[in-house]
Amino acid sequence: MSVTISRREIILQEAAHLFREKSYPGANLRELARRAGIQGGSIYHHFASKQEILFQLMDNTMSDMIERLTERLSDADSPLEKLRRTVFFHIEYHVTGPDQTYITDEELRNLETENYLMVVAKRDRYQKIIENILSEGQVEQGWQLDEPKLYSRALIKMCAGVSTWFKPQGDLTIAQIAEAYTKLFCNGLLPR
Amino acid sequence: MSVTISRREIILQEAAHLFREKSYPGANLRELARRAGIQGGSIYHHFASKQEILFQLMDNTMSDMIERLTERLSDADSPLEKLRRTVFFHIEYHVTGPDQTYITDEELRNLETENYLMVVAKRDRYQKIIENILSEGQVEQGWQLDEPKLYSRALIKMCAGVSTWFKPQGDLTIAQIAEAYTKLFCNGLLPR
DNA sequence: AAGCAAACCTAACGTTTGTTAGGTAGCATA
DNA sequence: TATGCTACCTAACAAACGTTAGGTTTGCTT
């Protein structure tokens, strides 16, 4: 039943946590190594540089997000159902792996050019999926949106923001928040 | 017509820009001094420490935001009008001073305890203003929201996010974006 | 038993960092 | 003209940093 987890994986997990706590430049490798249970220099057995750790972290996260979202949407028929699942997924993913998503959302500026371009490309692919759902709804269901891109951005920021205040032991579940946000996004707050 | 701007003010402005570019721990004081037109050590004539620069930056920004938003709301009569102005203000402020607001939104973790508590207190005061508008609308206008706090957070994140992609020379004005977001927040995207 | 590679340790390197001490230039006041 | 204050410069400090070189342990393979 126990899952074997490589040291490399441990380092990546601890790095996500540490980078979120102190930001990438503020985190140091000796501290990271300590948390991963090894000595400072040993990090370089698993990664070529501090930068590579950041890149792997962000690139893995983006790939995973695209893959999982795509899978969740695969058997959704209507645009509304797709939107529901996207809101739920985006919130859930950000709340479940808050360290990884936070880093991926906020540390783009600390990526070197080549790495930056790769991660941004994947981020754009992810955003495009959501934008397409809104465009679909606009055409097929007459959703009221002038600029799909504008609204997809609003949706993404809105949902991602949940992880900054969400507490698992709080009185709201992820499902409740996702439902409320879906309702808000679809109906607005004025009475119908 | 020209405005006198103190060196202290210049340092704060350049610090906002530099911190946003490299994050607080990633920015160094020699570079900041260079941009402000003085030598590294001279910073300490104006500030006691690097930390104090960050704190002044964030504290000033929060105070300014509270003051300005309060003023804008002072002669708004209905909750809907207050909401409209809030959305517009929040977007406008984030887009106009993107460095300051970005720092204030993202660098809380790098504040020492005492400074952290002061800035968070002001941030909460600001959020409370918005939360109260939603509560008002709920009571007086029957706005559909179960948890005002949940929706105020969504609104804040949504609007603040604009500054991450907004380009002044782009084809959308702040007013257009603000209008679209107000409409989205009030009506949702389903046709009425 | 020998060989080998992966995983890790230790100690040091050169650089960069925030910060400080002590000095100088310019200007206003007396 | 002397005094003193503000705004700055220069040079150095100790600490922390990413990174590297070289050595040791461990466990598998032949």
XYZ file of C-alpha atoms (C1' of nucleotides) in Angstrom:
444
model
C 0.000 0.000 0.000
C 2.943 2.321 0.639
C 4.175 4.335 -2.298
C 7.889 4.484 -3.004
C 8.966 8.063 -3.468
C 12.367 8.902 -4.836
C 14.668 11.420 -3.252
C 14.346 13.476 -6.370
C 10.610 13.630 -5.789
C 11.131 14.590 -2.154
C 13.425 17.419 -3.169
C 10.855 18.714 -5.638
C 8.088 18.617 -3.039
C 10.159 20.331 -0.388
C 11.337 22.873 -2.948
C 7.752 23.772 -3.794
C 7.048 24.322 -0.127
C 10.230 26.272 0.516
C 9.953 28.430 -2.599
C 6.416 29.320 -1.639
C 7.506 30.211 1.860
C 10.525 32.305 0.934
C 10.259 32.788 -2.825
C 12.816 31.349 -5.209
C 15.696 33.776 -4.629
C 14.982 33.806 -0.902
C 15.267 30.053 -0.531
C 18.705 28.493 -0.139
C 19.841 25.043 -1.113
C 21.305 24.108 2.246
C 17.919 24.581 3.848
C 16.248 22.674 1.038
C 18.721 19.820 1.422
C 18.147 19.741 5.174
C 14.407 19.387 4.664
C 14.957 16.676 2.085
C 17.174 14.799 4.516
C 20.523 15.176 2.760
C 23.548 17.490 2.737
C 23.741 20.664 0.670
C 26.086 19.455 -2.009
C 24.093 16.277 -2.589
C 21.350 18.191 -4.319
C 23.639 18.356 -7.336
C 23.498 14.618 -7.682
C 19.806 15.010 -8.606
C 19.694 18.413 -10.289
C 22.180 20.405 -12.317
C 21.301 23.707 -10.636
C 18.842 25.556 -8.443
C 17.237 26.894 -11.605
C 16.603 23.378 -12.877
C 14.665 22.531 -9.723
C 12.392 25.514 -10.284
C 11.912 24.642 -13.924
C 11.125 20.970 -13.300
C 8.653 21.996 -10.640
C 6.763 24.382 -12.880
C 6.968 22.288 -16.027
C 5.736 19.144 -14.269
C 2.843 21.067 -12.738
C 1.715 22.597 -16.016
C 1.888 19.265 -17.837
C -0.078 17.613 -15.083
C -2.731 20.318 -15.098
C -3.261 20.101 -18.837
C -3.433 16.315 -18.770
C -5.896 16.108 -15.890
C -8.172 18.876 -17.070
C -8.303 17.366 -20.534
C -9.252 14.016 -19.052
C -12.001 15.522 -16.901
C -13.491 17.267 -19.899
C -13.296 14.265 -22.209
C -16.814 12.989 -21.536
C -18.562 16.285 -20.856
C -21.163 17.055 -23.476
C -22.415 20.607 -22.966
C -20.372 23.808 -22.574
C -22.070 24.376 -19.212
C -21.012 20.981 -17.957
C -17.467 21.643 -19.188
C -17.433 24.977 -17.387
C -18.662 23.367 -14.178
C -15.946 20.766 -14.282
C -13.280 23.327 -15.123
C -14.187 25.571 -12.188
C -14.241 22.596 -9.868
C -10.971 21.208 -11.212
C -9.113 24.509 -11.148
C -10.104 25.245 -7.573
C -9.513 21.688 -6.430
C -6.089 21.502 -8.053
C -4.999 24.802 -6.563
C -6.222 23.858 -3.113
C -4.863 20.308 -3.181
C -1.377 21.204 -4.336
C -1.149 24.813 -3.184
C 2.636 24.895 -3.161
C 3.084 23.665 -6.710
C 0.376 25.876 -8.157
C 1.510 28.919 -6.247
C 5.038 28.540 -7.591
C 3.758 27.970 -11.104
C 1.553 31.066 -10.882
C 4.065 33.406 -9.280
C 7.639 32.432 -10.102
C 7.623 32.862 -13.874
C 9.817 35.929 -13.536
C 12.603 33.850 -12.007
C 12.862 31.446 -14.919
C 15.715 31.885 -17.363
C 14.603 32.743 -20.888
C 14.560 29.252 -22.377
C 12.749 27.741 -19.421
C 10.393 30.692 -19.288
C 9.286 30.169 -22.867
C 8.566 26.488 -22.323
C 6.434 27.034 -19.230
C 4.585 29.994 -20.720
C 3.743 27.899 -23.779
C 2.099 25.283 -21.586
C 0.314 27.896 -19.519
C -1.115 29.401 -22.698
C -2.277 25.970 -23.826
C -4.125 25.558 -20.541
C -5.745 28.981 -20.782
C -6.752 28.250 -24.353
C -8.724 25.200 -23.250
C -10.821 27.364 -20.948
C -11.149 30.144 -23.500
C -12.476 27.620 -26.014
C -15.162 26.446 -23.606
C -16.386 30.010 -23.227
C -16.354 30.548 -26.995
C -18.326 27.356 -27.430
C -20.910 28.521 -24.916
C -21.078 31.867 -26.647
C -21.857 30.292 -30.017
C -24.012 27.356 -28.917
C -25.738 28.719 -25.805
C -25.682 32.453 -26.339
C -23.525 33.180 -23.312
C -23.154 36.916 -22.749
C -19.469 37.613 -23.219
C -17.833 40.055 -25.557
C -14.289 38.826 -25.135
C -13.801 35.157 -24.194
C -10.186 35.822 -23.251
C -11.229 38.518 -20.794
C -13.591 36.167 -19.028
C -11.303 33.165 -19.012
C -8.713 35.285 -17.286
C -11.215 36.441 -14.699
C -12.247 32.850 -14.072
C -8.697 31.596 -13.715
C -7.636 34.324 -11.275
C -10.831 33.961 -9.285
C -10.416 30.220 -8.814
C -6.665 30.243 -8.291
C -7.105 32.838 -5.562
C -8.974 30.349 -3.415
C -5.741 28.632 -2.421
C -4.474 31.808 -0.743
C -7.118 31.631 1.972
C -8.556 28.108 1.902
C -8.219 26.097 5.120
C -9.040 22.375 4.943
C -10.453 22.482 8.481
C -12.579 25.527 7.667
C -16.345 25.370 7.338
C -16.448 25.335 3.521
C -15.577 22.333 1.375
C -13.945 22.568 -2.005
C -17.197 21.378 -3.581
C -19.170 24.138 -1.880
C -16.743 26.812 -3.010
C -16.665 25.421 -6.538
C -20.447 25.403 -6.648
C -20.694 28.960 -5.392
C -18.130 30.197 -7.914
C -19.765 28.341 -10.782
C -23.087 29.872 -9.839
C -21.559 33.312 -9.557
C -19.836 32.980 -12.891
C -22.948 31.688 -14.655
C -25.711 33.687 -12.985
C -24.050 36.701 -11.448
C -25.303 37.985 -8.142
C -28.396 39.884 -9.239
C -31.664 37.992 -8.642
C -33.214 36.428 -11.735
C 3.922 72.537 -13.333
C 6.786 70.191 -12.459
C 6.425 68.214 -9.276
C 9.326 68.030 -6.860
C 9.992 64.447 -5.949
C 12.291 63.583 -3.094
C 15.035 61.020 -3.394
C 13.209 58.999 -0.806
C 10.230 58.882 -3.131
C 12.439 57.903 -6.057
C 13.917 55.052 -4.072
C 10.450 53.794 -3.162
C 9.302 53.911 -6.764
C 12.376 52.158 -8.084
C 12.136 49.613 -5.278
C 8.576 48.756 -6.274
C 9.738 48.195 -9.827
C 12.804 46.199 -8.858
C 11.028 44.065 -6.270
C 8.385 43.222 -8.823
C 11.027 42.298 -11.365
C 13.186 40.170 -9.086
C 11.117 39.714 -5.933
C 12.229 41.122 -2.601
C 15.012 38.664 -1.737
C 16.194 38.627 -5.334
C 16.667 42.377 -5.512
C 19.882 43.893 -4.179
C 20.438 47.329 -2.758
C 23.346 48.261 -5.004
C 21.168 47.803 -8.043
C 18.362 49.728 -6.388
C 20.744 52.561 -5.528
C 22.056 52.637 -9.083
C 18.545 53.031 -10.455
C 17.818 55.755 -7.923
C 20.984 57.585 -8.961
C 23.024 57.171 -5.795
C 25.640 54.824 -4.321
C 24.752 51.661 -2.414
C 25.526 52.842 1.058
C 23.557 56.050 0.605
C 20.283 54.187 0.800
C 20.815 54.026 4.534
C 20.566 57.754 4.791
C 16.896 57.418 3.796
C 15.938 54.024 5.199
C 17.089 51.993 8.155
C 17.110 48.694 6.278
C 16.000 46.859 3.165
C 13.052 45.553 5.138
C 11.918 49.072 5.955
C 11.759 49.935 2.262
C 9.460 46.998 1.640
C 7.292 47.880 4.598
C 6.960 51.562 3.685
C 6.072 50.559 0.158
C 3.299 48.205 1.196
C 1.994 50.304 4.054
C 1.803 53.454 1.925
C -0.003 51.563 -0.812
C -2.600 50.062 1.505
C -3.289 53.396 3.193
C -3.663 55.072 -0.170
C -6.017 52.387 -1.445
C -8.294 52.619 1.584
C -8.353 56.403 1.457
C -9.119 56.626 -2.256
C -11.722 53.901 -2.340
C -13.507 55.433 0.642
C -13.575 58.774 -1.109
C -14.967 57.296 -4.313
C -17.718 55.570 -2.413
C -18.638 58.578 -0.285
C -21.380 59.896 -2.572
C -22.626 56.616 -4.032
C -26.162 55.895 -2.981
C -27.066 52.341 -4.030
C -25.107 49.125 -3.386
C -24.978 48.569 -7.154
C -23.396 51.955 -7.733
C -20.907 51.251 -4.946
C -20.051 47.922 -6.515
C -19.562 49.516 -9.928
C -17.183 52.084 -8.514
C -15.315 49.493 -6.504
C -14.712 47.255 -9.510
C -13.591 50.227 -11.555
C -11.365 51.574 -8.807
C -9.745 48.253 -7.967
C -8.900 47.511 -11.586
C -7.786 51.063 -12.282
C -5.574 51.224 -9.223
C -3.931 47.891 -10.006
C -3.337 48.838 -13.620
C -2.136 52.372 -12.899
C 0.354 51.437 -10.221
C 1.072 47.824 -11.119
C 4.405 47.688 -9.303
C 3.090 48.939 -5.986
C -0.009 46.770 -6.024
C 1.868 43.694 -7.160
C 4.306 44.043 -4.274
C 1.490 44.647 -1.823
C -0.366 41.572 -3.073
C 2.577 39.195 -3.264
C 5.314 40.132 -0.829
C 3.469 39.730 2.468
C 5.521 36.640 3.217
C 8.713 38.654 3.238
C 7.570 41.068 5.928
C 8.866 40.592 9.445
C 6.185 39.771 12.001
C 5.480 43.264 13.282
C 5.339 44.797 9.807
C 3.306 41.871 8.555
C 0.611 42.424 11.154
C 0.295 46.108 10.344
C -0.081 45.578 6.599
C -2.462 42.652 7.002
C -4.640 44.762 9.282
C -4.990 47.380 6.566
C -5.584 44.788 3.890
C -8.395 43.321 5.984
C -9.912 46.756 6.418
C -9.936 47.175 2.655
C -11.511 43.775 2.066
C -14.105 44.529 4.712
C -15.259 47.598 2.805
C -16.027 45.444 -0.222
C -17.557 42.687 1.850
C -19.913 45.235 3.405
C -21.087 46.433 0.013
C -22.017 42.875 -0.914
C -23.805 42.362 2.418
C -25.716 45.570 1.845
C -26.784 44.413 -1.609
C -27.799 41.086 -0.162
C -30.093 42.688 2.418
C -31.406 45.633 0.416
C -31.453 44.286 -3.130
C -31.698 40.549 -2.645
C -28.356 39.787 -4.261
C -27.817 36.051 -4.565
C -24.814 35.301 -2.395
C -24.519 32.829 0.418
C -21.203 34.044 1.755
C -20.292 37.712 1.179
C -16.674 36.987 2.083
C -16.429 34.317 -0.582
C -17.627 36.677 -3.264
C -15.587 39.660 -2.156
C -12.484 37.496 -2.436
C -13.466 36.364 -5.901
C -14.015 39.955 -6.941
C -10.728 41.172 -5.545
C -8.650 38.439 -7.180
C -10.475 38.820 -10.464
C -9.838 42.556 -10.669
C -6.303 42.479 -9.320
C -5.417 39.890 -11.934
C -5.988 42.391 -14.713
C -2.654 44.057 -14.017
C -0.788 40.859 -14.898
C -1.777 41.062 -18.545
C -3.029 44.596 -19.160
C -1.170 46.591 -21.811
C -1.922 50.330 -22.044
C -1.447 50.242 -25.826
C -3.744 47.205 -26.132
C -7.218 47.419 -27.644
C -9.129 47.466 -24.361
C -9.363 50.465 -22.041
C -9.567 50.216 -18.293
C -13.143 51.460 -18.473
C -14.096 48.713 -20.930
C -12.555 46.015 -18.780
C -14.155 47.407 -15.650
C -17.538 47.481 -17.355
C -17.196 43.919 -18.604
C -16.180 42.652 -15.164
C -18.963 44.533 -13.426
C -21.438 43.048 -15.858
C -20.001 39.575 -15.382
C -20.089 39.900 -11.625
C -23.652 41.249 -11.569
C -25.314 39.266 -14.355
C -23.166 36.220 -14.928
C -22.698 34.945 -18.439
C -25.949 33.091 -18.955
C -28.510 35.018 -21.042
C -31.333 36.618 -19.087
C 35.270 -11.782 -4.448
C 35.820 -8.017 -7.657
C 34.013 -4.266 -10.091
C 31.097 -0.604 -10.641
C 27.777 2.886 -10.497
C 24.424 5.398 -7.873
C 23.710 8.093 -3.718
C 25.589 10.715 -0.583
C 29.166 13.487 2.475
C 32.731 16.986 3.462
C 35.123 20.975 2.784
C 36.176 24.501 0.247
C 35.922 28.147 -3.761
C 34.706 32.724 -5.281
C 31.079 35.922 -5.355
C 27.371 38.596 -3.741
C 24.874 40.298 -0.076
C 23.056 43.698 3.671
C 25.087 46.728 6.496
C 28.385 49.995 8.766
C 32.025 53.450 9.763
C 34.094 57.410 8.544
C 34.691 60.964 5.466
C 33.316 64.948 2.104
C 30.497 68.609 -0.397
C 27.009 71.969 -0.261
C 24.038 74.946 1.798
C 21.567 77.475 5.340
C 21.824 79.853 9.662
C 24.052 82.620 13.116
C 33.425 83.413 8.699
C 32.234 79.702 11.695
C 28.773 76.108 12.759
C 26.028 72.491 11.799
C 23.001 69.749 9.253
C 21.533 67.186 5.148
C 22.761 64.370 1.466
C 25.820 61.836 -0.305
C 30.470 58.796 -1.266
C 34.041 55.243 -0.386
C 35.726 51.192 1.377
C 35.346 47.610 4.039
C 33.044 43.877 7.181
C 31.120 39.371 8.039
C 27.821 36.301 6.607
C 25.418 33.695 3.264
C 25.113 32.038 -1.162
C 25.364 28.642 -5.437
C 28.453 25.557 -6.945
C 32.362 22.189 -7.330
C 35.942 18.642 -6.448
C 37.114 14.669 -4.340
C 36.174 11.106 -1.251
C 33.076 7.425 1.059
C 29.328 4.180 1.449
C 25.951 0.998 -0.332
C 24.064 -2.437 -3.034
C 23.759 -4.776 -7.337
C 26.081 -7.466 -11.086
C 29.308 -10.578 -12.893
